PDB file of C-alpha atoms in Angstrom:
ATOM      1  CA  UNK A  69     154.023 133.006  65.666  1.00  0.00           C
ATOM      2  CA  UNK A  70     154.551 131.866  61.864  1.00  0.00           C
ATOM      3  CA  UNK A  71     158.545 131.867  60.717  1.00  0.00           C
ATOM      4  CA  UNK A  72     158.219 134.657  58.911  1.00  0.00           C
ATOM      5  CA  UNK A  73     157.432 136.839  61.871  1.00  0.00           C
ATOM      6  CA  UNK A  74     160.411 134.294  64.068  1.00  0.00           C
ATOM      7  CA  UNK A  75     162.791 135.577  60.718  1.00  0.00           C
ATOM      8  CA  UNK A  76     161.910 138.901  60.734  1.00  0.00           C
ATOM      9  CA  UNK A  77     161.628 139.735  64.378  1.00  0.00           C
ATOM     10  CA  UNK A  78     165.704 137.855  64.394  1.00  0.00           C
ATOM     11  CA  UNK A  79     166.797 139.901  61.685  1.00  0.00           C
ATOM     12  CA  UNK A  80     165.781 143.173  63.161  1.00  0.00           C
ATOM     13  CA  UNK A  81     167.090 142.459  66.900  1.00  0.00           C
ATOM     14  CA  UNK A  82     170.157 141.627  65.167  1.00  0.00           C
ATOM     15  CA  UNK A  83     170.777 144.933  62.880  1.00  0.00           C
ATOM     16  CA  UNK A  84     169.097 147.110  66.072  1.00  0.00           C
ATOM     17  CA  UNK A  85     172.006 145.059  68.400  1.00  0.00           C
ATOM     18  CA  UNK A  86     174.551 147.472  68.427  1.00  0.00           C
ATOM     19  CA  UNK A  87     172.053 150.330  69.502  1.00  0.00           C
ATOM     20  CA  UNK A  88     170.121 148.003  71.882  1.00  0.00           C
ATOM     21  CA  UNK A  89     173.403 147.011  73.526  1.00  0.00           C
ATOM     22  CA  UNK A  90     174.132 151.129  73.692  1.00  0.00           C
ATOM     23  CA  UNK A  91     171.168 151.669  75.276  1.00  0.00           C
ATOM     24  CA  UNK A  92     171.525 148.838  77.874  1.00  0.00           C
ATOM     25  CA  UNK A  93     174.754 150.195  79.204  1.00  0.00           C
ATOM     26  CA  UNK A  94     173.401 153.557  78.916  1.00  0.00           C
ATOM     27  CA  UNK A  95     171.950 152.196  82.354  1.00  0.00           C
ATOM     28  CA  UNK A  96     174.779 150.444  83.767  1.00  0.00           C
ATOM     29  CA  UNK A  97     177.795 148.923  83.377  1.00  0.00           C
ATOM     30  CA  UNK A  98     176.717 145.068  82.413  1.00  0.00           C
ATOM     31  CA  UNK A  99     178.586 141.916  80.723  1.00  0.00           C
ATOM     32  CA  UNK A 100     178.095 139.893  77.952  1.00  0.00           C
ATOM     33  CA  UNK A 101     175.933 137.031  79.760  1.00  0.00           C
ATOM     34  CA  UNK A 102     174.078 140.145  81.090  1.00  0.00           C
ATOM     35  CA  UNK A 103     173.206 141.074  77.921  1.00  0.00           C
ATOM     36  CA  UNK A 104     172.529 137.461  76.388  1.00  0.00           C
ATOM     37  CA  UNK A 105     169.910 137.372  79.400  1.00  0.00           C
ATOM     38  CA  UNK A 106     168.558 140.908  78.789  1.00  0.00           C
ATOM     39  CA  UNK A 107     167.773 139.982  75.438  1.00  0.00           C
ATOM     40  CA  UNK A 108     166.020 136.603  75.639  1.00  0.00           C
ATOM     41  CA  UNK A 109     163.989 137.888  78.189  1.00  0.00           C
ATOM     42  CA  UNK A 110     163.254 141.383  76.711  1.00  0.00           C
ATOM     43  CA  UNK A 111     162.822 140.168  72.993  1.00  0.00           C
ATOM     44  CA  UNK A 112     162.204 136.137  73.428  1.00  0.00           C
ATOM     45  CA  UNK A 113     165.761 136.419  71.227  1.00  0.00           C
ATOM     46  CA  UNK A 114     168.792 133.654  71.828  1.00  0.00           C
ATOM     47  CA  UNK A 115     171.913 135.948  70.961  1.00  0.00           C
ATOM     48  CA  UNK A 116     174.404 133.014  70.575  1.00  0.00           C
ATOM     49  CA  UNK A 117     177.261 133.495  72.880  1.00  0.00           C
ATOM     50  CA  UNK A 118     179.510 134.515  69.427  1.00  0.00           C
ATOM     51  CA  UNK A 119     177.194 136.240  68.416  1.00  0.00           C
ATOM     52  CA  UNK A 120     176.992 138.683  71.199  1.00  0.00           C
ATOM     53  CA  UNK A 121     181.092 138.711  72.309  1.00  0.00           C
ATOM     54  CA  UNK A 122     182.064 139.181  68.703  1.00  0.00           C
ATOM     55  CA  UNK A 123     179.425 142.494  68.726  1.00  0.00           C
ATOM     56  CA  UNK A 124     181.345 143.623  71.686  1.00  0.00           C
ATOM     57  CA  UNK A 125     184.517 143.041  70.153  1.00  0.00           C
ATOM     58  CA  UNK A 126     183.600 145.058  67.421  1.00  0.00           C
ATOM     59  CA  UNK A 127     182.092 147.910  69.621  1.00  0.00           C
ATOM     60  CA  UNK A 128     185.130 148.250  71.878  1.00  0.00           C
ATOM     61  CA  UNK A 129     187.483 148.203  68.665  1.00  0.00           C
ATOM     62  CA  UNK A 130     185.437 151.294  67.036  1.00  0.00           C
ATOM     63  CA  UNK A 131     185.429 152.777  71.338  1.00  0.00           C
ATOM     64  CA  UNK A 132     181.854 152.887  71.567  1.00  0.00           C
ATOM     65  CA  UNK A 133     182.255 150.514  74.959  1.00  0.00           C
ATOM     66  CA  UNK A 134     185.191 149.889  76.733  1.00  0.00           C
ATOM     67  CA  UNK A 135     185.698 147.209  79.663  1.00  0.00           C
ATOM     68  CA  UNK A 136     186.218 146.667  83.434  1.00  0.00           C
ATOM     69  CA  UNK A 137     187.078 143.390  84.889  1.00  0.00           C
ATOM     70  CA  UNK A 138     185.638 143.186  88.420  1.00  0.00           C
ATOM     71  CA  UNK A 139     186.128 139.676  89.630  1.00  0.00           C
ATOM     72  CA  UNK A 140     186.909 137.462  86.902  1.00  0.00           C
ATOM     73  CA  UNK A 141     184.089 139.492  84.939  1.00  0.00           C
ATOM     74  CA  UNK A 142     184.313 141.893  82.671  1.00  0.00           C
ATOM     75  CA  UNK A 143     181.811 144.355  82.562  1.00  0.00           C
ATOM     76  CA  UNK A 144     181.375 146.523  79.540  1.00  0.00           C
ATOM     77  CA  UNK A 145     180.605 150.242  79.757  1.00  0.00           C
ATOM     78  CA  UNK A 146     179.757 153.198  77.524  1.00  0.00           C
ATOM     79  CA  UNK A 147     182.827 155.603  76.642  1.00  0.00           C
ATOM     80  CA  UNK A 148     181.764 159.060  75.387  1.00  0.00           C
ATOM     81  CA  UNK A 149     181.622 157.855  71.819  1.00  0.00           C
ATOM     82  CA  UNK A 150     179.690 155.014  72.704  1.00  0.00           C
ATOM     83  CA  UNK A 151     176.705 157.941  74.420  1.00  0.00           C
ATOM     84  CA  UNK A 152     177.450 160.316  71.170  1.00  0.00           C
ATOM     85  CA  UNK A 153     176.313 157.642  68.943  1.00  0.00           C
ATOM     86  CA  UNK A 154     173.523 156.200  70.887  1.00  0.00           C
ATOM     87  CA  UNK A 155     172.399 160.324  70.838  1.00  0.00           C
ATOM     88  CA  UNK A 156     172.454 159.987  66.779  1.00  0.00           C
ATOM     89  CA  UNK A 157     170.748 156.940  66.562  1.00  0.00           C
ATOM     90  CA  UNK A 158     168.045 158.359  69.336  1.00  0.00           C
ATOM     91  CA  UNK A 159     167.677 161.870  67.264  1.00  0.00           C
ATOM     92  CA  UNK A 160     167.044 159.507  64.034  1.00  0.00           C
ATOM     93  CA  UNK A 161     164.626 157.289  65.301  1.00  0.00           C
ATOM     94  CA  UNK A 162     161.620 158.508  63.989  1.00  0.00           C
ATOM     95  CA  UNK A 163     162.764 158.905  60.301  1.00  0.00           C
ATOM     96  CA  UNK A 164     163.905 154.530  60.579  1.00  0.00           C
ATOM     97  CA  UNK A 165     160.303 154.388  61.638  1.00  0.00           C
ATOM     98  CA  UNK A 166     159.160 156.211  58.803  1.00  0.00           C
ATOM     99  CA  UNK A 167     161.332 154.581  56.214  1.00  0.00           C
ATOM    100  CA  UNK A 168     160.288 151.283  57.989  1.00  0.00           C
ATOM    101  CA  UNK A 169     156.937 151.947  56.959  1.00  0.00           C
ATOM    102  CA  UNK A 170     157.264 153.026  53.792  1.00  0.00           C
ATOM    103  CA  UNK A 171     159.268 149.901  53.050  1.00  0.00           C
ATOM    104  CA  UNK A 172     156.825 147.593  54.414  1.00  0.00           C
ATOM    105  CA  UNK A 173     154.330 149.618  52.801  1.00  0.00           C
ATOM    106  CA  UNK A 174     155.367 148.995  49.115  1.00  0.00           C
ATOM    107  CA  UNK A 175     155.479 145.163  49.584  1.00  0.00           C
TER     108      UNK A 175
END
């Protein structure tokens, strides 16, 4: 894999995080380590543990996840903004791909 592909394939798990992360606890209620697992093994991506916590922050300041702490772990779970805007990004999928395309098409 050249590190063009390594940069590229970063930078787009990284903007696509928030949704990814949606869509994960679309399934169930997971933590952060969950999720730093999930995506190393999923995308061959090392989400820095700062990386990832200060995402969730963020989320659970704009109440697309909120959290549960079950043993000394917090787990972090959709609210119903969090599955409203995971339903947006879903119904808008295909016209990313498209602009995608179109992008990579005119370099």
């Amino acid at each position: 894999m050249s590190k063009a592909f390594r940069d590229i394939h970063y930078s787009l798990i990284k903007l696509l995080m928030k949704n990814i992360i949606l869509s994960k606890l679309s399934e169930r209620p997971l933590g952060g380590y969950d999720l730093i697992k999930f995506f190393h093994n999923k995308y061959k991506v090392l989400i820095s543990p700062g990386t990832m916590y200060s995402c969730l922050y963020s989320m659970e300041r704009n109440n697309l996840i909120e959290t549960d702490c079950k043993e000394e772990k917090r787990l972090y779970r959709l609210t119903a903004k969090g599955k409203q805007s995971l339903e947006e990004f879903r119904k808008e999928k295909q016209r990313i791909m498209n602009l995608t395309e179109k992008l990579l098409m005119e370099i």
